[in-house]
Structure formats: structure tokens, C-alpha cells
Amino acid sequence: MQGTIRARSEIITDVIIYIVMGLAGLITIYPFLNVLAISFNESMDTVKGGITVLPREFTLQNYITIFQYKTLLTGFQNSVLRTIIGTVVGVLSASMMAFVLSRREFQARKLFSPLFAMTMYFSGGMIPIYMLIKNLGLMSSFWVYIIPLILSVWNIFVVRSYIDGLPYALQESAKIDGANDFTIFWRVILPLCQPVLATIALFIAVQHWNSWFDTYLYNQQAAQFTTLQYELMKVLQSTQSGANYRDAGVQQNLAAVSPESIRMAITMVVTLPILVVYPFLQKYFVKGMTLGSVKS
């Protein structure tokens, strides 16, 4: 009898959990479905309001208007390239620096760690950073997207905390077998750090993919180095301000769409690549955040 009562209570608890989680899932996914529906809905009809999770008058005009811009393809190529290069470089640099700071033989790690931490709270400001970028000769170049973001102190600390949680005997055993520091890092530490590396890879990739302000500051005059987010931002501004374009086709398409529809279509364009990548990294993401953030 007691077992039956316990089973019923467990069933009731499970039902409550499923209902709560289902409601939370619906609340979370509804805004995304609403944005998707508006992006595929006819603009003049969208202005009337009342769009929920399905488009009332289906159209591809909003996306046609966005992709009609000739600079969009260049921006897409540069965004993909900077995301790939920036992520690879960022993960390698953060993991190497974290490995060095985690080594007990490195006596200066107690000095460098506080110095690195200070940069998380104090910054030189926009104007000094702009002058530094200019003096380094990075203006109007692709590398202005990569070099300033090579190292992130937050990522270093997350990876270092994860490495500190690994048995140090593994490194000592590899050293006894004749491995040097680089071999220990490459063949012992990196394979064991897959969860946390996948986590910071997602952080870095999202940062590079969504960034547009550095293009505005440093590469505004270099059309060959523009990024997708910056071009989409210009498209949004043009629909809001009614900017004049010499291309008659662009003018006609701009007149047929509303700023809200374009805004939703742009949101989907910039979000879709992250949504495609995220499921492949999710299992590492949860584990990496849990294990990499519990230590100092």
C-alpha cells in the first residue's frame, strides 16, 4: 500500500513537472515563433497586428528585400570567415594561457592572475582603444576583427578552473613518460577539456557573429571588409529612414515592406546560424559551464 501511494505521488510530481516545464517551454519559444511568423507575413498586413505563431498572408518579400543588397554577400563571407578564424584563435589562445596559469611550476601565476582580473573591471575606454587600433595600423583591415579579441580573460579563467579540476597526476605521469610541456598540453589536457572548450567556442563564435560596432568604427570606409551584421543594420536603417537608393528595384522593394517586417526577417537571418550550431554543442555547453565555473 505504501509502495502504491509512493508511486502515485511520484506520478503526480512528474505530471506537475511536465506541465510546468511545458508551460516554460511555450513561454520561451513563443516569441521566436512570433518573430518567424512576422518575418514571413506580408508587411502591410503585419501593420494591422494580431500575428501570433503563423503568418496570416505568407510572403518571401521581406527576405527578398534583404538579400537584394549586393553588399550582403560580401558581408556574409567576412562574417563567416571572422567567426571561424576568431573562434579557432580564441579557443587556442585561451586554452594555452589557462594551461600556463594552471601549472604549479609557474611561480608568477599568482601575479598574473590578479593582473588579468583587473582588466575585467577596468578598461581604457573607446577613444584610447580607437587610437591604439589606429596606431597599430589595423584600420581598414580584416585583422581588426581578430587581433583585439584574441584573448578573453573570462574564457581564460573558465578554462583554467576546468584544468585545475583535472588530476594533476596525469601531467606528472606524462612527464615521467618523457612528454614535454607542449605534448602534455596538446595530447593530455586538450582532449580532456572538450566540454569547456566547446563552451567558450560557442561564446566566442556568437560574439564574432553578432558583432557589428567594430565594423562601424574601423572598417566603415573599407567595403571589402564589411560584415553581415553591419550590412543588415544599414538595411534596417534604410527602411526606417526611407533612404533613397538609385536602384529602382531596391526602391520598389523598400516601399513594399515595413520596418517591423524587415527587423524580424533580419533577426531570423542573424539567429539561424547560431540555432543550427547550438544543438551540436549543447551537451558540452551544460557540462562545461557546470564544471568550469565552480572553482575560483
Coordinates of C-alpha atoms in Angstrom, one line a residue:
M1 CA 0.0 0.0 0.0
Q2 CA 2.8 2.3 0.9
G3 CA 4.5 1.5 -2.4
T4 CA 1.3 2.3 -4.3
I5 CA 0.9 5.7 -2.5
R6 CA 4.6 6.5 -3.2
A7 CA 4.1 5.6 -6.9
R8 CA 1.0 7.8 -7.2
S9 CA 2.9 10.7 -5.5
E10 CA 5.7 10.2 -7.9
I11 CA 3.3 10.2 -10.9
I12 CA 1.6 13.4 -9.6
T13 CA 5.0 15.0 -9.2
D14 CA 6.1 14.0 -12.7
V15 CA 2.8 15.4 -14.1
I16 CA 3.3 18.7 -12.3
I17 CA 6.9 18.9 -13.5
Y18 CA 5.9 18.2 -17.1
I19 CA 3.2 20.8 -17.0
V20 CA 5.5 23.4 -15.6
M21 CA 8.3 22.6 -18.0
G22 CA 5.8 22.6 -20.9
L23 CA 4.5 26.0 -20.0
A24 CA 8.0 27.3 -19.6
G25 CA 8.9 25.9 -23.0
L26 CA 5.9 27.5 -24.6
I27 CA 6.6 30.9 -23.0
T28 CA 10.2 30.6 -24.2
I29 CA 9.5 29.5 -27.8
Y30 CA 6.5 31.8 -28.4
P31 CA 8.5 35.0 -29.1
F32 CA 10.7 33.1 -31.5
L33 CA 7.7 31.7 -33.4
N34 CA 6.1 35.1 -33.4
V35 CA 9.2 36.7 -35.0
L36 CA 9.3 33.9 -37.5
A37 CA 5.7 34.4 -38.5
I38 CA 6.0 38.1 -38.8
S39 CA 9.1 37.7 -41.0
F40 CA 7.1 35.6 -43.4
N41 CA 3.9 37.7 -43.3
E42 CA 3.0 40.4 -45.8
S43 CA 4.2 43.8 -44.5
M44 CA 1.0 45.9 -44.8
D45 CA -0.9 43.1 -43.2
T46 CA 1.6 43.0 -40.3
V47 CA 0.9 46.6 -39.5
K48 CA -2.7 45.6 -38.6
G49 CA -1.3 43.5 -35.8
G50 CA -2.6 40.2 -34.4
I51 CA 0.1 37.9 -35.8
T52 CA 0.7 35.0 -33.5
V53 CA 2.7 31.9 -34.5
L54 CA 1.6 31.6 -38.1
P55 CA 1.8 34.1 -40.9
R56 CA -1.6 35.4 -42.0
E57 CA -0.6 36.3 -45.6
F58 CA 2.6 34.3 -46.4
T59 CA 5.3 36.1 -48.5
L60 CA 9.0 35.9 -49.0
Q61 CA 9.2 39.6 -49.9
N62 CA 10.9 40.6 -46.6
Y63 CA 13.8 38.2 -47.3
I64 CA 13.9 39.1 -51.0
T65 CA 14.3 42.8 -49.9
I66 CA 17.2 41.9 -47.6
F67 CA 19.1 39.7 -49.9
Q68 CA 18.7 42.1 -52.8
Y69 CA 21.5 44.2 -51.3
K70 CA 24.7 43.4 -53.3
T71 CA 27.0 44.1 -50.3
L72 CA 25.2 41.4 -48.2
L73 CA 27.1 38.5 -49.8
T74 CA 30.5 40.2 -49.1
G75 CA 29.3 40.8 -45.5
F76 CA 28.2 37.2 -45.1
Q77 CA 31.6 35.9 -46.3
N78 CA 33.5 38.2 -44.0
S79 CA 31.3 37.3 -41.0
V80 CA 31.7 33.6 -41.6
L81 CA 35.5 34.0 -42.1
R82 CA 35.9 36.1 -38.9
T83 CA 33.8 33.7 -36.9
I84 CA 35.8 30.7 -37.9
I85 CA 39.2 32.3 -37.6
G86 CA 38.3 34.2 -34.4
T87 CA 36.9 31.2 -32.7
V88 CA 39.8 28.9 -33.5
V89 CA 42.4 31.5 -32.5
G90 CA 40.4 32.5 -29.4
V91 CA 40.0 28.9 -28.1
L92 CA 43.7 28.1 -28.7
S93 CA 44.9 31.2 -27.0
A94 CA 42.6 30.9 -24.0
S95 CA 43.4 27.3 -23.5
M96 CA 47.2 27.8 -23.8
M97 CA 47.1 30.8 -21.4
A98 CA 44.9 28.8 -19.0
F99 CA 47.3 25.8 -19.1
V100 CA 50.2 28.1 -18.2
L101 CA 48.4 29.7 -15.3
S102 CA 47.4 26.3 -14.0
R103 CA 50.9 24.9 -13.9
R104 CA 52.3 24.7 -10.4
E105 CA 55.8 25.2 -11.7
F106 CA 54.9 28.7 -13.0
Q107 CA 55.7 30.8 -9.9
A108 CA 54.4 34.1 -11.4
R109 CA 50.8 32.8 -11.9
K110 CA 49.8 34.4 -8.6
L111 CA 51.0 37.7 -10.0
F112 CA 49.4 37.4 -13.5
S113 CA 46.0 36.2 -12.4
P114 CA 45.1 39.4 -10.4
L115 CA 46.5 41.5 -13.3
F116 CA 44.3 39.7 -15.8
A117 CA 41.3 40.0 -13.5
M118 CA 41.8 43.8 -13.3
T119 CA 41.2 44.1 -17.0
M120 CA 37.7 42.7 -16.5
Y121 CA 36.8 45.6 -14.3
F122 CA 38.8 48.5 -15.8
S123 CA 39.0 49.5 -19.5
G124 CA 40.9 52.2 -21.3
G125 CA 37.7 53.4 -22.9
M126 CA 36.6 53.8 -26.5
I127 CA 38.9 56.7 -27.6
P128 CA 42.2 55.1 -26.3
I129 CA 41.2 51.8 -27.9
Y130 CA 40.4 53.5 -31.1
M131 CA 43.8 55.4 -31.1
L132 CA 45.6 52.1 -30.3
I133 CA 43.9 50.3 -33.2
K134 CA 44.8 53.2 -35.5
N135 CA 48.5 53.3 -34.3
L136 CA 48.8 49.6 -34.8
G137 CA 47.8 50.0 -38.5
L138 CA 44.7 47.9 -38.2
M139 CA 42.3 50.4 -39.6
S140 CA 40.5 49.2 -42.8
S141 CA 41.8 45.7 -42.5
F142 CA 40.3 42.3 -41.8
W143 CA 42.6 41.6 -38.8
V144 CA 41.0 44.4 -36.8
Y145 CA 38.3 41.8 -36.1
I146 CA 40.7 39.1 -34.9
I147 CA 43.7 40.6 -33.1
P148 CA 41.8 42.8 -30.5
L149 CA 39.7 39.7 -29.5
I150 CA 42.5 37.1 -29.3
L151 CA 42.4 36.8 -25.5
S152 CA 39.4 37.0 -23.2
V153 CA 40.2 36.9 -19.5
W154 CA 36.8 35.4 -18.7
N155 CA 37.5 32.5 -21.0
I156 CA 41.0 32.0 -19.6
F157 CA 39.6 31.8 -16.1
V158 CA 36.9 29.4 -17.1
V159 CA 39.3 27.0 -18.8
R160 CA 41.9 27.3 -16.0
S161 CA 39.2 26.3 -13.4
Y162 CA 38.4 23.3 -15.5
I163 CA 42.1 22.3 -15.8
D164 CA 42.6 22.8 -12.1
G165 CA 39.8 20.2 -11.6
L166 CA 41.7 17.6 -13.6
P167 CA 44.0 15.2 -11.7
Y168 CA 47.5 16.7 -11.7
A169 CA 48.9 13.2 -11.6
L170 CA 48.0 12.9 -15.3
Q171 CA 50.5 15.6 -16.1
E172 CA 53.2 14.2 -13.8
S173 CA 52.7 10.7 -15.3
A174 CA 53.0 12.0 -18.8
K175 CA 56.2 13.9 -17.8
I176 CA 57.7 10.7 -16.4
D177 CA 57.0 9.0 -19.7
G178 CA 59.1 11.7 -21.4
A179 CA 56.4 14.1 -22.6
N180 CA 57.4 17.8 -22.7
D181 CA 55.0 20.7 -21.8
F182 CA 53.7 21.1 -25.3
T183 CA 52.9 17.3 -25.6
I184 CA 51.2 17.4 -22.3
F185 CA 49.1 20.3 -23.4
W186 CA 48.2 19.0 -26.8
R187 CA 47.7 15.3 -26.1
V188 CA 46.6 15.2 -22.5
I189 CA 45.0 18.5 -21.5
L190 CA 43.2 19.5 -24.7
P191 CA 41.3 16.1 -25.2
L192 CA 40.1 16.2 -21.6
C193 CA 38.9 19.9 -22.0
Q194 CA 36.5 19.3 -24.8
P195 CA 33.4 20.3 -22.8
V196 CA 34.8 23.6 -21.6
L197 CA 36.5 24.3 -24.9
A198 CA 33.1 23.8 -26.7
T199 CA 31.5 26.1 -24.3
I200 CA 33.9 29.0 -24.8
A201 CA 33.9 28.3 -28.6
L202 CA 30.2 29.0 -28.6
F203 CA 30.8 32.2 -26.6
I204 CA 33.5 33.4 -29.0
A205 CA 31.6 32.4 -32.1
V206 CA 28.4 34.2 -31.0
Q207 CA 30.5 37.3 -30.1
H208 CA 32.1 37.4 -33.5
W209 CA 28.9 36.6 -35.4
N210 CA 26.8 39.3 -33.8
S211 CA 29.5 42.0 -33.7
W212 CA 28.9 45.0 -36.0
F213 CA 30.1 48.0 -34.0
D214 CA 33.8 47.3 -34.8
T215 CA 32.9 47.4 -38.5
Y216 CA 31.3 50.8 -37.9
L217 CA 34.3 52.2 -36.1
Y218 CA 37.2 50.7 -38.0
N219 CA 36.1 49.5 -41.4
Q220 CA 33.3 51.8 -42.4
Q221 CA 35.3 53.0 -45.5
A222 CA 36.5 49.5 -46.5
A223 CA 33.6 47.9 -48.3
Q224 CA 35.5 44.7 -48.9
F225 CA 35.8 44.1 -45.2
T226 CA 32.2 44.8 -44.1
T227 CA 30.3 42.3 -42.1
L228 CA 26.8 40.8 -42.4
Q229 CA 25.5 42.4 -39.1
Y230 CA 26.7 45.8 -40.2
E231 CA 25.1 45.5 -43.6
L232 CA 21.8 44.3 -42.1
M233 CA 21.9 47.2 -39.7
K234 CA 22.2 49.5 -42.7
V235 CA 19.2 47.8 -44.4
L236 CA 17.2 48.3 -41.2
Q237 CA 18.1 52.0 -41.0
S238 CA 17.2 52.5 -44.7
T239 CA 13.8 51.0 -44.2
Q240 CA 13.2 53.2 -41.1
S241 CA 14.5 56.4 -42.6
G242 CA 13.2 55.9 -46.1
A243 CA 16.7 56.5 -47.6
N244 CA 16.8 57.0 -51.3
Y245 CA 18.5 54.4 -53.5
R246 CA 19.4 54.8 -57.1
D247 CA 18.4 51.2 -57.9
A248 CA 14.8 51.3 -58.9
G249 CA 14.3 47.6 -57.8
V250 CA 15.5 48.4 -54.3
Q251 CA 13.3 51.4 -54.1
Q252 CA 10.3 49.4 -55.1
N253 CA 11.0 46.6 -52.6
L254 CA 11.6 49.1 -49.8
A255 CA 8.2 50.7 -50.5
A256 CA 6.6 47.3 -50.2
V257 CA 7.9 46.4 -46.8
S258 CA 7.6 47.8 -43.3
P259 CA 10.5 48.4 -40.8
E260 CA 8.9 45.8 -38.4
S261 CA 8.8 43.1 -41.0
I262 CA 12.4 43.8 -42.0
R263 CA 13.5 43.8 -38.4
M264 CA 12.0 40.4 -37.8
A265 CA 13.5 39.0 -41.0
I266 CA 16.9 40.3 -40.1
T267 CA 16.5 38.8 -36.6
M268 CA 15.9 35.4 -38.2
V269 CA 18.9 35.8 -40.6
V270 CA 21.3 36.5 -37.8
T271 CA 19.9 33.9 -35.4
L272 CA 19.6 30.9 -37.7
P273 CA 23.3 30.0 -37.9
I274 CA 23.6 30.0 -34.1
L275 CA 20.5 27.9 -33.8
V276 CA 22.0 25.4 -36.3
V277 CA 25.3 25.1 -34.4
Y278 CA 23.9 25.2 -30.9
P279 CA 22.4 21.6 -30.7
F280 CA 25.8 20.1 -31.6
L281 CA 27.4 22.0 -28.7
Q282 CA 24.6 21.8 -26.1
K283 CA 25.8 18.6 -24.4
Y284 CA 29.3 20.1 -24.0
F285 CA 27.8 23.5 -23.1
V286 CA 26.0 22.4 -20.0
K287 CA 28.8 20.2 -18.7
G288 CA 31.5 22.8 -19.4
M289 CA 29.6 25.6 -17.6
T290 CA 28.9 23.4 -14.6
L291 CA 32.4 22.1 -14.2
G292 CA 34.3 25.2 -15.3
S293 CA 32.6 27.7 -13.1
V294 CA 32.6 26.2 -9.6
K295 CA 36.2 26.9 -8.7
S296 CA 37.9 30.2 -8.1

